[in-house]
Short mmCIF file of C-alpha atoms in Angstrom, two decimals:
data_model
loop_
_atom_site.label_atom_id
_atom_site.label_comp_id
_atom_site.label_asym_id
_atom_site.label_seq_id
_atom_site.Cartn_x
_atom_site.Cartn_y
_atom_site.Cartn_z
CA MET A 455 -8.84 54.77 -74.78
CA ASP A 456 -7.21 57.98 -76.10
CA ARG A 457 -4.90 55.87 -78.28
CA VAL A 458 -7.85 53.80 -79.53
CA ASP A 459 -9.70 56.99 -80.44
CA SER A 460 -6.63 58.27 -82.37
CA ILE A 461 -6.33 54.98 -84.28
CA ARG A 462 -9.97 55.06 -85.37
CA LYS A 463 -9.89 58.73 -86.42
CA LYS A 464 -6.66 58.37 -88.46
CA TYR A 465 -7.93 55.20 -90.08
CA ARG A 466 -11.23 56.91 -91.05
CA ARG A 467 -9.21 59.78 -92.62
CA GLY A 468 -7.52 57.23 -94.87
CA GLU A 469 -4.00 57.30 -93.37
CA PRO A 470 -1.91 54.16 -94.08
CA VAL A 471 -1.97 51.50 -91.38
CA ALA A 472 1.85 51.33 -91.25
CA ALA A 473 2.10 55.10 -90.72
CA ILE A 474 -0.50 54.98 -87.95
CA ALA A 475 1.40 52.16 -86.24
CA ARG A 476 4.74 54.03 -86.45
CA GLU A 477 3.27 57.31 -85.18
CA LEU A 478 1.43 55.79 -82.20
CA GLY A 479 4.01 53.13 -81.35
CA VAL A 480 1.73 50.10 -81.76
CA SER A 481 1.68 47.10 -84.04
CA ARG A 482 -0.27 46.96 -87.30
CA ASP A 483 -2.42 44.17 -85.85
CA THR A 484 -3.43 46.53 -83.05
CA VAL A 485 -4.38 49.18 -85.58
CA TYR A 486 -6.49 46.71 -87.55
CA LYS A 487 -8.11 45.40 -84.32
CA TYR A 488 -9.38 48.75 -83.04
CA ALA A 489 -10.02 50.34 -86.44
CA ARG A 490 -12.44 47.57 -87.44
CA MET A 491 -14.01 47.02 -83.97
CA GLU A 492 -17.79 47.49 -84.26
CA ASP A 493 -18.66 47.98 -80.58
CA LEU A 494 -16.61 49.78 -77.92
CA SER A 495 -19.28 49.56 -75.19
CA PRO A 496 -17.82 48.66 -71.76
CA GLU A 497 -18.03 44.98 -70.89
CA PRO A 498 -18.65 43.56 -67.41
CA PRO A 499 -15.61 42.08 -65.71
CA LYS A 500 -15.10 38.40 -66.30
CA ALA A 501 -15.11 35.93 -63.43
CA ARG A 502 -11.69 35.35 -62.01
CA LYS A 503 -10.21 31.99 -62.54
CA ARG A 504 -10.05 30.12 -59.27
CA LYS A 505 -6.54 29.23 -58.18
CA PRO A 506 -5.72 25.98 -56.38
CA SER A 507 -5.96 26.34 -52.59
CA LYS A 508 -4.93 24.37 -49.53
CA MET A 509 -8.61 24.29 -48.65
CA ASP A 510 -9.46 22.10 -51.66
CA ARG A 511 -8.57 19.01 -49.66
CA TRP A 512 -10.78 19.96 -46.71
CA ALA A 513 -13.66 21.58 -48.58
CA PRO A 514 -16.03 18.54 -48.53
CA LEU A 515 -15.54 18.12 -44.77
CA VAL A 516 -16.15 21.81 -44.02
CA ASP A 517 -19.21 21.82 -46.28
CA GLN A 518 -20.59 18.89 -44.29
CA TRP A 519 -20.02 20.70 -40.97
CA LEU A 520 -21.80 23.81 -42.23
CA THR A 521 -24.68 21.75 -43.64
CA ASP A 522 -25.13 19.91 -40.33
CA ASP A 523 -25.26 23.29 -38.57
CA SER A 524 -28.55 24.14 -40.24
CA GLY A 525 -30.39 21.89 -37.77
CA GLU A 526 -28.65 23.25 -34.67
CA ASN A 527 -29.31 26.20 -32.40
CA ARG A 528 -28.13 29.42 -34.06
CA LYS A 529 -25.86 30.13 -31.10
CA GLN A 530 -24.22 26.69 -31.31
CA ARG A 531 -23.11 26.66 -34.92
CA HIS A 532 -19.58 26.67 -36.28
CA THR A 533 -17.85 29.99 -36.50
CA ALA A 534 -15.03 30.39 -39.00
CA HIS A 535 -12.56 30.36 -36.11
CA ARG A 536 -14.01 27.12 -34.77
CA VAL A 537 -13.79 25.52 -38.23
CA TRP A 538 -10.13 26.49 -38.40
CA ARG A 539 -9.40 25.15 -34.93
CA ARG A 540 -11.02 21.79 -35.74
CA LEU A 541 -9.13 21.48 -39.01
CA VAL A 542 -5.83 22.16 -37.27
CA ASP A 543 -6.46 20.17 -34.06
CA GLU A 544 -8.45 17.21 -35.37
CA CYS A 545 -7.24 16.89 -38.96
CA GLY A 546 -3.73 18.32 -38.80
CA ALA A 547 -4.48 20.73 -41.65
CA ASP A 548 -1.77 23.22 -42.62
CA VAL A 549 -4.00 26.18 -43.48
CA SER A 550 -4.10 29.73 -42.17
CA GLU A 551 -7.12 31.09 -40.33
CA GLN A 552 -7.57 33.80 -42.97
CA THR A 553 -7.78 31.15 -45.71
CA VAL A 554 -10.41 29.25 -43.73
CA ARG A 555 -12.41 32.42 -43.03
CA ARG A 556 -12.47 33.28 -46.75
CA TYR A 557 -13.62 29.78 -47.67
CA VAL A 558 -16.32 29.65 -44.95
CA ARG A 559 -17.72 32.99 -46.10
CA GLU A 560 -17.96 31.76 -49.72
CA ALA A 561 -19.32 28.36 -48.66
CA ARG A 562 -22.11 29.87 -46.59
CA LEU A 563 -23.24 31.96 -49.54
CA ARG A 564 -23.15 28.87 -51.75
CA LEU A 565 -24.96 26.65 -49.22
CA GLY A 566 -27.62 29.21 -48.37
CA GLY A 567 -26.41 30.10 -44.90
CA GLY A 568 -24.90 33.47 -45.66
CA PRO A 569 -25.63 36.82 -44.01
CA ASP A 570 -29.25 37.64 -43.32
CA CYS A 571 -30.93 40.15 -45.60
CA PHE A 572 -32.81 42.98 -43.94
CA LEU A 573 -35.31 45.47 -45.24
CA ASP A 574 -34.83 49.18 -44.69
CA LEU A 575 -38.08 49.77 -42.79
CA ASP A 576 -39.80 53.14 -42.63
CA TRP A 577 -41.54 53.45 -39.26
CA PRO A 578 -44.36 56.00 -39.06
CA ALA A 579 -44.66 58.54 -36.26
CA GLY A 580 -46.46 57.44 -33.13
CA VAL A 581 -45.27 53.80 -33.16
CA ALA A 582 -43.18 52.31 -30.31
CA GLN A 583 -40.96 49.27 -29.85
CA VAL A 584 -40.30 47.80 -26.41
CA ASP A 585 -37.82 45.29 -25.01
CA PHE A 586 -35.93 44.34 -21.86
CA GLY A 587 -32.20 44.43 -21.23
CA HIS A 588 -30.18 43.44 -18.16
CA ALA A 589 -27.64 45.40 -16.15
CA THR A 590 -26.00 45.29 -12.73
CA PHE A 591 -27.25 47.62 -9.97
CA VAL A 592 -26.34 48.06 -6.31
CA VAL A 593 -29.72 48.24 -4.55
CA ARG A 594 -29.45 49.26 -0.89
CA GLY A 595 -25.94 47.86 -0.79
CA THR A 596 -26.79 44.54 -2.47
CA ARG A 597 -25.25 43.96 -5.88
CA ARG A 598 -27.75 42.32 -8.23
CA GLU A 599 -28.57 42.00 -11.90
CA MET A 600 -31.93 43.52 -12.79
CA PRO A 601 -33.94 43.85 -15.99
CA TYR A 602 -34.59 47.29 -17.38
CA PHE A 603 -37.45 48.18 -19.71
CA VAL A 604 -36.79 50.31 -22.80
CA ALA A 605 -39.40 51.91 -25.06
CA SER A 606 -38.05 53.28 -28.33
CA PHE A 607 -39.82 55.45 -30.91
CA PRO A 608 -38.11 54.50 -34.21
CA TYR A 609 -39.44 57.51 -36.13
CA SER A 610 -37.57 59.97 -33.89
CA ASN A 611 -35.07 57.55 -32.27
CA VAL A 612 -36.06 58.73 -28.78
CA GLY A 613 -35.80 56.05 -26.08
CA LEU A 614 -37.10 55.92 -22.50
CA ALA A 615 -35.96 53.48 -19.80
CA GLN A 616 -37.31 52.04 -16.54
CA VAL A 617 -35.79 49.54 -14.08
CA PHE A 618 -37.86 46.65 -12.74
CA PRO A 619 -37.12 43.70 -10.47
CA GLY A 620 -38.60 41.18 -12.94
CA GLU A 621 -40.10 40.59 -16.37
CA ASN A 622 -43.52 39.30 -15.41
CA ALA A 623 -46.85 40.64 -16.71
CA GLU A 624 -47.05 43.29 -13.96
CA CYS A 625 -43.66 44.73 -14.92
CA VAL A 626 -44.29 44.53 -18.67
CA CYS A 627 -47.58 46.41 -18.29
CA GLN A 628 -46.23 48.93 -15.75
CA GLY A 629 -43.32 49.88 -18.04
CA PRO A 630 -45.41 51.14 -20.97
CA GLY A 631 -47.88 52.70 -18.54
CA ASN A 632 -45.12 54.78 -16.93
CA VAL A 633 -43.85 55.84 -20.36
CA PHE A 634 -47.33 56.78 -21.62
CA GLU A 635 -48.03 58.92 -18.56
CA PHE A 636 -44.61 60.59 -18.84
CA VAL A 637 -44.88 61.61 -22.51
CA GLY A 638 -48.60 62.41 -22.28
CA GLY A 639 -49.80 60.13 -25.06
CA VAL A 640 -50.31 56.53 -26.17
CA PRO A 641 -48.58 55.05 -29.26
CA THR A 642 -50.93 53.80 -31.93
CA ARG A 643 -49.01 50.51 -32.14
CA VAL A 644 -46.48 48.84 -29.85
CA VAL A 645 -44.11 46.13 -31.09
CA PHE A 646 -43.12 43.67 -28.35
CA ASP A 647 -40.45 41.03 -28.13
CA ASN A 648 -41.40 37.35 -28.38
CA ALA A 649 -44.31 37.61 -25.91
CA THR A 650 -41.94 37.67 -22.92
CA GLY A 651 -43.92 38.30 -19.75
CA VAL A 652 -47.27 38.99 -21.37
CA GLY A 653 -48.17 35.53 -22.62
CA ARG A 654 -46.80 32.48 -24.32
CA ARG A 655 -46.46 31.48 -27.94
CA VAL A 656 -48.76 28.68 -29.08
CA CYS A 657 -47.89 27.48 -32.60
CA ASP A 658 -48.04 30.63 -34.75
CA GLY A 659 -50.05 32.69 -32.27
CA VAL A 660 -49.52 34.27 -28.86
CA ARG A 661 -51.85 33.64 -25.94
CA THR A 662 -51.68 36.80 -23.86
CA THR A 663 -52.46 37.22 -20.18
CA LYS A 664 -55.69 38.83 -18.99
CA LEU A 665 -53.70 41.65 -17.39
CA PHE A 666 -52.00 42.56 -20.67
CA GLU A 667 -55.28 42.38 -22.57
CA ALA A 668 -56.87 44.73 -20.02
CA CYS A 669 -53.88 47.09 -20.29
CA SER A 670 -54.04 47.30 -24.10
CA ALA A 671 -57.81 47.79 -23.98
CA HIS A 672 -57.47 50.53 -21.33
CA TYR A 673 -54.94 52.56 -23.34
CA GLY A 674 -56.28 51.59 -26.77
CA PHE A 675 -53.00 50.69 -28.50
CA GLU A 676 -52.59 47.91 -31.04
CA TYR A 677 -49.76 45.44 -30.45
CA ARG A 678 -47.66 42.97 -32.37
CA PHE A 679 -45.11 40.36 -31.31
CA CYS A 680 -41.85 39.68 -33.11
CA ASN A 681 -41.01 36.25 -34.44
CA PRO A 682 -38.61 34.14 -32.31
CA TYR A 683 -34.92 35.02 -32.78
CA SER A 684 -35.84 38.01 -34.95
CA GLY A 685 -34.36 41.01 -33.19
CA HIS A 686 -34.00 42.79 -36.55
CA GLU A 687 -37.77 43.24 -36.59
CA LYS A 688 -37.33 45.80 -33.81
CA GLY A 689 -33.80 46.98 -34.47
CA SER A 690 -34.44 50.46 -33.07
CA VAL A 691 -35.11 49.27 -29.54
CA GLU A 692 -32.38 46.60 -29.75
CA ASN A 693 -29.84 49.36 -30.37
CA LYS A 694 -31.42 51.58 -27.73
CA VAL A 695 -31.12 48.83 -25.08
CA GLY A 696 -27.35 48.76 -25.59
CA THR A 697 -27.08 52.55 -25.72
CA GLN A 698 -28.99 52.97 -22.46
CA ARG A 699 -26.83 50.36 -20.72
CA ARG A 700 -23.56 51.95 -21.83
CA ASN A 701 -24.60 55.51 -20.96
CA LEU A 702 -26.88 55.15 -17.93
CA SER A 703 -25.46 52.07 -16.20
CA VAL A 704 -21.73 52.84 -16.35
CA PRO A 705 -20.45 53.07 -13.68
CA VAL A 706 -22.77 50.64 -11.88
CA PRO A 707 -25.69 52.68 -10.45
CA ARG A 708 -26.16 52.69 -6.68
CA VAL A 709 -29.89 52.82 -5.96
CA TRP A 710 -31.72 53.22 -2.67
CA ASP A 711 -35.30 53.66 -3.92
CA VAL A 712 -36.00 51.96 -7.28
CA ASP A 713 -39.25 53.88 -7.86
CA GLY A 714 -37.52 57.21 -7.28
CA HIS A 715 -34.67 56.15 -9.54
CA ASP A 716 -37.18 55.31 -12.29
CA GLU A 717 -38.80 58.75 -12.08
CA ARG A 718 -35.43 60.41 -12.71
CA LEU A 719 -34.46 57.83 -15.32
CA LEU A 720 -37.32 58.79 -17.64
CA GLY A 721 -35.99 62.32 -18.00
CA ARG A 722 -32.35 61.26 -18.22
CA SER A 723 -33.01 58.72 -20.97
CA ARG A 724 -35.11 61.20 -22.97
CA ASP A 725 -32.40 63.84 -22.73
CA MET A 726 -29.91 61.47 -24.38
CA SER A 727 -31.71 62.02 -27.71
CA ARG A 728 -30.40 65.39 -28.86
CA LYS A 729 -28.57 64.76 -32.14
CA GLU A 730 -29.82 65.11 -35.70
CA ARG A 731 -31.76 62.07 -36.93
CA HIS A 732 -29.83 60.21 -39.60
CA GLY A 733 -31.40 60.59 -43.04
CA LYS A 734 -34.14 63.02 -41.99
CA GLY A 735 -32.33 66.34 -41.60
CA ARG A 736 -34.10 67.20 -38.34
CA SER A 737 -33.19 66.75 -34.69
CA GLU A 738 -34.59 63.90 -32.62
CA PRO A 739 -36.54 66.20 -30.25
CA GLU A 740 -38.19 67.86 -33.26
CA LEU A 741 -39.17 64.51 -34.72
CA PHE A 742 -40.46 63.39 -31.32
CA GLU A 743 -42.99 66.21 -31.51
CA ASP A 744 -44.34 64.46 -34.61
CA ASP A 745 -44.49 61.25 -32.59
CA LEU A 746 -46.50 62.97 -29.88
CA ALA A 747 -48.87 64.54 -32.41
CA ALA A 748 -49.59 61.11 -33.91
CA MET A 749 -50.28 59.41 -30.56
CA LEU A 750 -53.63 58.64 -28.99
CA ALA A 751 -54.93 60.66 -26.06
CA LEU A 752 -54.33 59.38 -22.55
CA PRO A 753 -57.34 57.88 -20.74
CA ALA A 754 -58.70 59.76 -17.74
CA ARG A 755 -56.95 57.47 -15.24
CA PRO A 756 -53.73 55.43 -15.36
CA PHE A 757 -54.07 51.67 -15.64
CA GLU A 758 -53.60 49.82 -12.33
CA CYS A 759 -51.09 47.04 -13.19
CA VAL A 760 -52.08 44.56 -10.49
CA GLU A 761 -52.96 40.86 -10.35
CA HIS A 762 -55.42 39.85 -7.63
CA GLY A 763 -55.55 36.37 -6.20
CA ARG A 764 -56.62 34.49 -3.07
CA ALA A 765 -54.37 32.76 -0.56
CA ARG A 766 -55.08 31.19 2.82
CA ALA A 767 -52.95 32.44 5.72
CA ASP A 768 -51.08 29.80 7.73
CA LYS A 769 -51.17 29.40 11.52
CA LYS A 770 -48.86 32.40 11.93
CA GLY A 771 -50.94 34.63 9.67
CA LYS A 772 -48.54 34.49 6.71
CA VAL A 773 -49.52 34.01 3.05
CA ARG A 774 -47.35 32.46 0.36
CA VAL A 775 -46.94 33.93 -3.12
CA ASP A 776 -45.17 32.43 -6.15
CA GLY A 777 -44.56 29.26 -4.18
CA ARG A 778 -41.52 30.51 -2.21
CA HIS A 779 -42.15 34.02 -0.90
CA TRP A 780 -43.99 34.49 2.43
CA TYR A 781 -45.65 37.74 3.52
CA SER A 782 -46.88 38.41 7.05
CA THR A 783 -50.30 39.84 7.92
CA SER A 784 -51.39 39.67 11.57
CA PRO A 785 -51.98 36.76 13.98
CA GLU A 786 -55.77 37.18 13.90
CA CYS A 787 -55.72 36.42 10.15
CA ALA A 788 -54.44 32.86 10.77
CA GLY A 789 -56.40 30.32 8.76
CA ARG A 790 -58.44 32.93 6.89
CA GLU A 791 -58.61 33.32 3.14
CA MET A 792 -57.01 36.60 2.11
CA VAL A 793 -56.96 38.63 -1.11
CA VAL A 794 -53.40 39.28 -2.36
CA GLY A 795 -52.68 42.10 -4.80
CA LEU A 796 -49.43 41.83 -6.78
CA TRP A 797 -47.93 44.96 -8.33
CA ALA A 798 -44.54 45.12 -10.00
CA THR A 799 -42.77 46.27 -6.82
CA ARG A 800 -45.21 45.75 -3.94
CA VAL A 801 -47.68 43.28 -2.42
CA ALA A 802 -50.86 44.24 -0.57
CA VAL A 803 -52.84 41.75 1.53
CA THR A 804 -56.49 42.56 2.25
CA GLY A 805 -59.42 40.78 3.87
CA ASP A 806 -61.55 38.37 1.88
CA ASP A 807 -63.72 41.28 0.70
CA GLY A 808 -60.66 43.10 -0.75
CA ALA A 809 -61.59 46.35 0.99
CA VAL A 810 -59.31 46.82 4.02
CA VAL A 811 -55.54 46.52 3.56
CA VAL A 812 -54.14 44.35 6.34
CA ALA A 813 -50.46 44.49 5.34
CA GLU A 814 -48.30 45.86 2.55
CA HIS A 815 -44.77 44.74 1.64
CA ALA A 816 -42.12 45.23 -1.00
CA ARG A 817 -42.46 42.41 -3.52
CA ALA A 818 -39.75 39.75 -3.42
CA TYR A 819 -38.20 38.17 -6.50
CA GLY A 820 -35.68 35.41 -7.11
CA ASP A 821 -35.31 31.69 -6.48
CA ALA A 822 -34.19 31.98 -2.86
CA PRO A 823 -37.09 31.65 -0.36
CA THR A 824 -37.99 34.83 1.51
CA ASP A 825 -40.12 35.68 4.51
CA THR A 826 -41.03 39.20 5.62
CA THR A 827 -40.90 38.00 9.24
CA ASP A 828 -37.48 36.52 8.53
CA PRO A 829 -34.71 38.54 10.18
CA ALA A 830 -32.94 38.55 6.80
CA SER A 831 -35.51 41.05 5.55
CA GLN A 832 -33.88 43.71 7.77
CA LEU A 833 -30.31 43.09 6.65
CA PRO A 834 -30.24 45.43 3.59
CA LEU A 835 -31.33 48.30 5.82
CA LEU A 836 -29.15 47.38 8.81
CA ALA A 837 -26.05 47.06 6.62
CA ASN A 838 -26.44 50.76 5.83
CA ARG A 839 -27.59 51.86 9.31
CA LEU A 840 -25.20 50.11 11.64
CA GLY A 841 -26.28 52.21 14.62
CA ALA A 842 -29.53 50.22 14.75
CA TRP A 843 -27.80 46.82 14.72
CA ARG A 844 -28.18 46.04 18.44
CA GLU A 845 -31.89 46.89 18.38
CA GLY A 846 -32.55 45.12 15.08
CA ARG A 847 -34.41 41.84 14.79
CA ALA A 848 -31.57 40.25 12.81
CA GLY A 849 -29.01 40.50 15.61
CA ALA A 850 -31.47 39.27 18.22
CA ALA A 851 -32.23 36.17 16.14
CA LEU A 852 -28.58 35.04 15.99
CA PRO A 853 -27.14 32.30 18.24
CA ASP A 854 -25.51 33.70 21.38
CA ASP A 855 -21.91 33.02 20.36
CA LEU A 856 -22.35 34.49 16.88
CA ARG A 857 -24.21 37.54 18.21
CA ASP A 858 -21.56 38.19 20.87
CA HIS A 859 -18.81 37.92 18.25
CA ILE A 860 -20.47 40.43 15.90
CA ASP A 861 -21.43 42.82 18.71
CA ALA A 862 -17.77 42.97 19.78
CA LEU A 863 -16.58 44.10 16.34
CA ASP A 864 -15.66 47.70 15.60
CA ARG A 865 -17.76 49.69 13.15
CA ARG A 866 -15.80 48.55 10.13
CA GLY A 867 -15.94 44.91 11.16
CA LEU A 868 -19.66 45.21 11.93
CA GLY A 869 -20.29 46.64 8.46
CA GLU A 870 -18.38 43.78 6.84
CA ALA A 871 -20.24 41.16 8.87
CA ALA A 872 -23.66 42.67 8.16
CA GLY A 873 -22.85 42.99 4.46
CA CYS A 874 -21.60 39.40 4.35
CA MET A 875 -24.80 38.07 5.93
CA ARG A 876 -26.95 40.26 3.68
CA ASP A 877 -25.30 38.98 0.49
CA GLN A 878 -25.25 35.33 1.56
CA CYS A 879 -28.88 35.41 2.72
CA ALA A 880 -29.89 36.62 -0.74
CA LEU A 881 -28.34 33.44 -2.16
CA SER A 882 -29.01 30.81 0.51
CA GLY A 883 -31.62 32.11 2.92
CA TRP A 884 -31.42 33.01 6.61
CA ASP A 885 -31.17 29.55 8.18
CA ALA A 886 -28.39 28.27 5.91
CA THR A 887 -26.41 31.50 6.32
CA VAL A 888 -26.64 31.47 10.13
CA ARG A 889 -25.57 27.82 10.32
CA ALA A 890 -22.65 28.52 7.99
CA ALA A 891 -21.56 31.63 9.90
CA SER A 892 -21.68 29.71 13.21
CA ALA A 893 -19.68 26.83 11.74
CA SER A 894 -17.11 29.24 10.32
CA LEU A 895 -16.79 31.00 13.68
CA ARG A 896 -16.19 27.72 15.51
CA ALA A 897 -13.68 26.48 12.94
CA SER A 898 -11.65 29.60 12.29
CA GLY A 899 -12.86 32.36 14.61
CA ARG A 900 -13.86 34.41 11.57
CA THR A 901 -17.09 35.20 9.73
CA GLY A 902 -15.71 36.68 6.51
CA PRO A 903 -17.50 36.30 3.15
CA SER A 904 -15.16 33.57 1.86
CA ALA A 905 -15.38 31.51 5.03
CA VAL A 906 -19.18 31.73 5.21
CA ALA A 907 -19.60 30.93 1.51
CA LEU A 908 -17.34 27.90 1.91
CA ALA A 909 -19.30 26.70 4.93
CA VAL A 910 -22.57 27.02 2.99
CA SER A 911 -21.09 25.06 0.11
CA ARG A 912 -19.93 22.30 2.44
CA ALA A 913 -23.35 22.13 4.05
CA GLU A 914 -25.02 21.77 0.67
CA THR A 915 -22.62 19.18 -0.78
CA GLY A 916 -21.71 17.32 2.41
CA GLU A 917 -18.33 16.40 3.78
CA VAL A 918 -15.94 14.56 1.46
CA SER A 919 -15.22 11.00 2.56
CA TYR A 920 -12.31 8.85 1.36
CA ASP A 921 -12.02 5.06 1.08
CA GLU A 922 -8.57 5.17 2.65
CA ALA A 923 -7.18 7.37 5.37
CA VAL A 924 -5.56 10.53 4.04
CA GLY A 925 -2.10 11.27 5.39
CA LEU A 926 -0.74 14.79 5.19
CA ALA A 927 2.75 14.03 6.47
CA GLU A 928 4.24 14.03 3.00
CA TYR A 929 2.79 17.47 2.27
CA ASP A 930 4.16 18.73 5.59
CA ARG A 931 7.60 17.43 4.69
CA LEU A 932 7.53 19.06 1.24
CA THR A 933 6.41 22.41 2.58
CA GLY A 934 8.88 22.31 5.44
CA VAL A 935 6.26 22.37 8.17
CA VAL A 936 7.67 19.23 9.75
CA ALA A 937 11.32 18.21 9.62
CA ASP A 938 12.32 14.91 8.02
CA GLY A 939 12.26 11.88 10.23
#
């Protein structure tokens, strides 16, 4: 551009074109071109000419695959790597993965399936987003995956976490209630995931449970549900779920009392927010004060997150909840209709008037059947208090040979046996585990985890039968167990 400027100035002063060309080392045509040019405004770059590519041959096929994907589940669509693998394996294409990735990226933009576009949302103070994540915990010695509730305040980026055994309405209502009581205020609006646990989606609306409606009315907050598969609508809590898992669940937490763990977890998760908030020039704790100032006042009493129902006790005085979990009361309650209260972590059984509590138990979750009178209910505690094994109900309920075998073990062996039975009972129930342990003891003289698990699997699938007799002599010969001949 300096040379162009010199050409134009010399030409305007009347210097000969040949002299200008000699002095600046350019041709006379160049001098004429820039001297007479009427507009030197910058021009946008021109589109690059597309060069032939190895993908030209396979482009129609790849376009068809990507078009067909539009009707499939988002998690079962072609990735660029999968497109490349199919071209190489099924079509014998000689193309690099990088070439395919570049083409797929351009094709998706052309076909309308490119990256999603998101709005940069500005969340006001006093609004919360909530969601559930999942992490592994060791609860009283039993390793299990449990959901954890996270409430995030996008204005300040402060997040608070709670661990629950499930994602039902009682847990979903108890989580916000715990958070509200901890911070001393109620958000003006709470954005939930796709109605998980508090109702079900019907067409374009959500039919919420009576418990959730009572909870929102008690605290006075407005609520909204995200659209299906639209995590970006609550990106703050989505990020916070991952952050809480990486920082508070690594290494795997060992928990004895879940309620006590949750009380400590509220403070620990809040204290993680200490840095300056991106784009706002203030720290997260300072911005959280604005959140608190914008919240509603707490009601005089916390909301009782409980579902009440009626169940008739069987001949042994036990009531069944959720179709597979049995809770004991007392023998004199046999045949009577009882009132059952279901909280997130406990169950209370009262008389038909709901006044006097007859029995209270920790609430059971999972697909495996449970029974509070079942000896398996003692195993988590006995596995950690081996000194009470001989007086425990679990040992007394074992067959004689299995009980004698376990009683004869040293402390380490007793701990392994109790832990094995505890873990297997959580998967298969007491009866199946005892039968498997007895079968393993008779077959191998051992009751280790692998042997018991194998025995349970055999009991569930049955013995394998063959049309013809199976001879193992050839295997013995090959392994050298039996000499030739």
